[in-house]
XYZ file of C-alpha atoms in Angstrom:
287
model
C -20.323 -49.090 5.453
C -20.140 -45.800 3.430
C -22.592 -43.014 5.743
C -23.545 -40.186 3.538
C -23.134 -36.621 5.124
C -26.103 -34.327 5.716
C -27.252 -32.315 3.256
C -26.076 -28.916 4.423
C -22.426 -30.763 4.231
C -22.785 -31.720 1.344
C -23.631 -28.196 0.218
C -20.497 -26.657 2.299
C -18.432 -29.826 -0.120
C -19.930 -28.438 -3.630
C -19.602 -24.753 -2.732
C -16.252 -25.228 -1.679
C -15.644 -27.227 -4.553
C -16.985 -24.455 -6.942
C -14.374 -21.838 -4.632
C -11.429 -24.325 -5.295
C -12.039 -24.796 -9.172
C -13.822 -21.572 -10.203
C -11.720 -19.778 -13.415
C -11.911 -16.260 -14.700
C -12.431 -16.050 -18.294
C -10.061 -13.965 -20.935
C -12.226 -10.345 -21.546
C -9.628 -8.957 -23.119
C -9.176 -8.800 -26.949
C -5.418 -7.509 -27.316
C -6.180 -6.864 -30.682
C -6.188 -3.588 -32.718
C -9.571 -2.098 -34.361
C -8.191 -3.149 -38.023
C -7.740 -6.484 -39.618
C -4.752 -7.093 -41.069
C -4.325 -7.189 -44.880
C -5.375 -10.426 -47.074
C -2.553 -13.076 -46.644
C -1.220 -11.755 -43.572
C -1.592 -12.680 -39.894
C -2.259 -10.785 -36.494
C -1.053 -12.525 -33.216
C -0.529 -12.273 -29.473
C 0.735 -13.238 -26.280
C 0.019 -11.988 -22.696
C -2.558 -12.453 -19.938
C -5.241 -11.180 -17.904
C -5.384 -10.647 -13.955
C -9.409 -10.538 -13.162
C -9.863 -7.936 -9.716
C -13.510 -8.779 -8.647
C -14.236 -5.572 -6.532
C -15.905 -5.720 -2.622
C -14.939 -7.564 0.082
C -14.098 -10.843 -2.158
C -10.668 -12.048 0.532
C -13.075 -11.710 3.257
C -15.978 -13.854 2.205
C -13.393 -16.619 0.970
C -11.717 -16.875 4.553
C -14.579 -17.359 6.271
C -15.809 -19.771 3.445
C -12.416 -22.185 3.821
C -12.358 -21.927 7.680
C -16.424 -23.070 7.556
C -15.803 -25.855 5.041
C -13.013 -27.239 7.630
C -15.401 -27.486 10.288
C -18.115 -29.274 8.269
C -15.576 -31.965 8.302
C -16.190 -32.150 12.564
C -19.919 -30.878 12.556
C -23.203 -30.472 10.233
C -23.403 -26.531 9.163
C -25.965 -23.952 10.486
C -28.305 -22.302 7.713
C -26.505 -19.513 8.518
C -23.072 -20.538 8.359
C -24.101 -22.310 4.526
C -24.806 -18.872 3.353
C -22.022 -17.615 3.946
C -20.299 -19.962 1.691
C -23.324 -19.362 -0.586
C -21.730 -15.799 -1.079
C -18.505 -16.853 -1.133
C -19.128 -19.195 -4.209
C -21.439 -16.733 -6.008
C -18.972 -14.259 -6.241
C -15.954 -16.737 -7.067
C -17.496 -19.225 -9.191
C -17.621 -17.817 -12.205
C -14.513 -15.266 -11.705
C -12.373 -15.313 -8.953
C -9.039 -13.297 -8.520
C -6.697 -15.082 -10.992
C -3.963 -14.471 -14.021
C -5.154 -15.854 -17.202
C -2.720 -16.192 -19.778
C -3.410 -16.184 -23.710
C -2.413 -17.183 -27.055
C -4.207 -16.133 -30.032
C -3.795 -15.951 -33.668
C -5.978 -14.342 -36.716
C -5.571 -14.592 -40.130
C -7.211 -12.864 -42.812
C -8.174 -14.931 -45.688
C -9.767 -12.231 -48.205
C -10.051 -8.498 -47.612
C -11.488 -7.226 -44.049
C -12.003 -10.188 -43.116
C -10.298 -12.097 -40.355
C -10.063 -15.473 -38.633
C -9.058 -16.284 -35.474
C -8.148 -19.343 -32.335
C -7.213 -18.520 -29.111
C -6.454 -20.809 -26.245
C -6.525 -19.106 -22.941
C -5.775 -21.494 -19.944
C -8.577 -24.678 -20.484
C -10.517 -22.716 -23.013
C -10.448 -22.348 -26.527
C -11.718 -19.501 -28.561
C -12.687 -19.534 -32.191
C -14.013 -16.415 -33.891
C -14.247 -13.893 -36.510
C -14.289 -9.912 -37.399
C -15.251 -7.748 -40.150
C -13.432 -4.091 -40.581
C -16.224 -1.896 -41.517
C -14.571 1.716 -41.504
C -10.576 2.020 -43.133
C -8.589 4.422 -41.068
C -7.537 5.730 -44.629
C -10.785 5.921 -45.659
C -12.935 7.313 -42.764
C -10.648 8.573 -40.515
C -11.190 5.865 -38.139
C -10.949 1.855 -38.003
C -13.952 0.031 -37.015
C -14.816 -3.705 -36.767
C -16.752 -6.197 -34.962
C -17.251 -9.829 -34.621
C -18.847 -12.684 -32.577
C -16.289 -15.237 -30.929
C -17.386 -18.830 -29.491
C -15.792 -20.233 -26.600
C -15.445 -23.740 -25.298
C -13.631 -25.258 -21.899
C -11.741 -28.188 -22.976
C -10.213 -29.352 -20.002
C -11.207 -30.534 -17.059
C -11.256 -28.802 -13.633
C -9.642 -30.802 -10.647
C -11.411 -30.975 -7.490
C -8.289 -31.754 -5.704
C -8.692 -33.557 -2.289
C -11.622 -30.864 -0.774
C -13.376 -34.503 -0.093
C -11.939 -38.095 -1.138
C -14.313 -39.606 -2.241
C -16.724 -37.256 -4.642
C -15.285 -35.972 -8.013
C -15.978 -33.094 -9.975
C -17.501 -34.141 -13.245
C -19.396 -33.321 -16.000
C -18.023 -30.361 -15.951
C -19.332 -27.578 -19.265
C -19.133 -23.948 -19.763
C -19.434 -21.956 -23.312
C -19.620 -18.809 -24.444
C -20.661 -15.908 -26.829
C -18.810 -12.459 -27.455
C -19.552 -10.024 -29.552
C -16.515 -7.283 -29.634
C -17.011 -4.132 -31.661
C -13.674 -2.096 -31.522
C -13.147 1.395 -32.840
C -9.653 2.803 -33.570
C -6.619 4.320 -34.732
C -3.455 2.828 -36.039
C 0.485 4.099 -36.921
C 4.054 2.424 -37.489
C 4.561 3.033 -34.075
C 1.515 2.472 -32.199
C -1.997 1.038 -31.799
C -4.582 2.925 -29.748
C -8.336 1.120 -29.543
C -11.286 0.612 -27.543
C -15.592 -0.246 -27.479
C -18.063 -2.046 -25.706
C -18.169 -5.380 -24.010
C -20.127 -8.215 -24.065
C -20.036 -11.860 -23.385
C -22.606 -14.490 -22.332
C -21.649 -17.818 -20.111
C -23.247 -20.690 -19.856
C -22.211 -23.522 -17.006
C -22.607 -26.592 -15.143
C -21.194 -29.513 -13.340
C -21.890 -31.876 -11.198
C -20.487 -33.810 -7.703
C -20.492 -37.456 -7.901
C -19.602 -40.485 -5.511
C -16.083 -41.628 -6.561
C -16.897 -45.530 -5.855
C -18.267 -48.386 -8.027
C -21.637 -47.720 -9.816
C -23.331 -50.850 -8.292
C -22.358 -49.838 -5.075
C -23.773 -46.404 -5.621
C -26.968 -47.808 -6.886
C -27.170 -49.587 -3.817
C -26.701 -47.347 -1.457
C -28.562 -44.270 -2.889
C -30.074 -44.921 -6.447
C -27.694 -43.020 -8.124
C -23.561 -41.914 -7.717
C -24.764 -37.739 -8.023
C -24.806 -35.829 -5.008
C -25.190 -32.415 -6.281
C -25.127 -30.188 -9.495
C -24.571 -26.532 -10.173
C -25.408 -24.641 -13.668
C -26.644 -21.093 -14.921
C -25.705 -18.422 -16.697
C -24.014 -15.200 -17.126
C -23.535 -11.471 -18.616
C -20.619 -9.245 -18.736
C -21.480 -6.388 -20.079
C -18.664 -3.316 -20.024
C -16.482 -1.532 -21.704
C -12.585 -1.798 -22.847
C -10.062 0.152 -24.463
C -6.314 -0.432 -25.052
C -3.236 1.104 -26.612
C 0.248 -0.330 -27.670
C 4.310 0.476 -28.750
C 6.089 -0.205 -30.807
C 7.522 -0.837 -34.436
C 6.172 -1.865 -37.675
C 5.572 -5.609 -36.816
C 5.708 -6.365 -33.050
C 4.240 -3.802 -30.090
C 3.921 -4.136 -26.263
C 0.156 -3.746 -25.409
C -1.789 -2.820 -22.643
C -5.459 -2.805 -21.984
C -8.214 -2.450 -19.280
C -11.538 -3.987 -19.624
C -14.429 -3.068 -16.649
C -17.408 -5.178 -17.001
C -20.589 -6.095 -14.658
C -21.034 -9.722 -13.805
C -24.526 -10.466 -13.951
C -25.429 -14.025 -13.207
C -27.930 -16.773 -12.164
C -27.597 -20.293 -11.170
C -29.243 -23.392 -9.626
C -27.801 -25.545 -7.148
C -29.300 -29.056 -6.877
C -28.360 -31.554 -4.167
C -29.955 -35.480 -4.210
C -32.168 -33.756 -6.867
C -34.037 -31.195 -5.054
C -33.105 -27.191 -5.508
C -31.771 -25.786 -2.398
C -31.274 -22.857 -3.755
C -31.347 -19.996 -6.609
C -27.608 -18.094 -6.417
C -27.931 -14.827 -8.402
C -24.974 -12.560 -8.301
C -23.616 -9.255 -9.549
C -20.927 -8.017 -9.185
C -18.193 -5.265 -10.955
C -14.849 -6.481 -12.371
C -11.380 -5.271 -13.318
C -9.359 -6.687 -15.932
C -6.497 -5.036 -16.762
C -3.845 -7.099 -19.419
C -0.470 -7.150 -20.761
C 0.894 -8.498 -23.448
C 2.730 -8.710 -27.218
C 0.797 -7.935 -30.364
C 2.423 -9.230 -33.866
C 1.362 -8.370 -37.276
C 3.140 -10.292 -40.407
């Protein structure tokens, strides 16, 4: 006979699960303030390393050794809340290295197209150069991107026999970028701003008549909100005519909201803020 665990268990399982699979999305840009010229194409290569500030190591420790012992014992309240601040803060960005591959190309004057696939997202979007450096003394353009995960995340083995499905997350940017450009360098920078929207769900890896019989229904839990970053960035690069090494820093605020549902009932609202550091490296290309 299969013997469900208790529900603050199964919370500990999800949270951990949402610790184990959580992934950083790509702020950065790594592009210049101008478009290239009509016919031509900007590209680049490189990656991002998200630094969630506070005590993140801390909270995660004591959020791995807690979900061990649910395996022996039912959690405390008190114990479950501390893996409800682990998982808040890791979620929806934990410490990782993102790496990225994007192109743009511009298809009529000042205006550019672009895809970018960073790690299991992809990134389609477009920007408009408003101000000519030629012209106004500065470049200027801005743009809205949308952003789609098109891979699945792996629970791994955290619990046998539950799977991470269903799982979703999209999202909106709008960069605006102001700067200056030479033969031998690239120097740009503006505000930041992206919304996130996610969910997912834990389900019963066994046969669907089976999990009708036993509880109604294979889903244990689910987990979804939404999110702001809302910052700044600025970058500058070297190099020569067609091909420069880059470097830029992005500093954003996380703010963010979410519900997690287990057997169908909230347990519990998980709102989080929290300040991030993204500094990137990485090749820019224009031909």
């Amino acid at each position: 006979m299969l013997v469900l665990r208790s529900t603050p268990t199964l919370i500990s399982v999800l949270l951990a699960s949402l610790i184990a699979v959580g992934c950083a999305p790509a702020l950065s840009s790594m592009q210049p303030a101008h478009v290239a010229p009509k016919g031509h194409v900007q590209a680049e290569l490189g990656m991002d390393i998200s630094i969630p500030t506070g005590s993140i190591s801390d909270l995660v420790d004591v959020a791995t050794v807690l979900v061990d012992a649910s395996d022996d014992r039912d959690l405390t309240q008190a114990e479950v809340d501390q893996i409800y601040a682990a998982a808040g803060s890791l979620a929806l960005n934990p410490p990782s290295v993102t790496p990225h591959i994007g192109v743009g190309y511009t298809p009529i004057d000042n205006l550019e197209v672009s895809l970018r696939f960073a790690t299991s997202s992809l990134r389609l979007g477009g920007r408009y150069q408003f101000l000519n450096g030629e012209k106004h003394g500065v470049d200027a353009s801005v743009g809205l991107g949308l952003g789609y995960y098109i891979l699945p995340l792996p629970l791994g083995d955290t619990l046998q026999i539950v799977e991470l499905e269903d799982f979703t997350r999209f999202q909106i940017d709008v960069p605006l970028v102001f700067g200056k450009q030479g033969n031998w360098y690239r120097i740009w920078g503006g505000p930041r701003f992206m919304y996130t929207h996610f969910g997912t769900s834990l389900k019963l890896a066994i046969p669907e008549d089976v999990a009708k019989a036993i509880a109604g229904r294979s889903e244990l839990a689910s987990f979804g909100g939404n999110a702001f970053y809302v910052g700044g960035q600025g970058g500058v690069a070297v190099g020569y005519k067609h091909v420069f090494f880059g470097f830029e820093l992005t500093l954003v605020q996380l703010i963010s909201n979410g519900n997690l549902q287990v057997l169908n009932q909230t347990v519990r609202e998980l709102d989080h803020n929290s300040f991030i550091v993204y500094p990137a490296l990485g090749f820019m290309g224009e031909f």
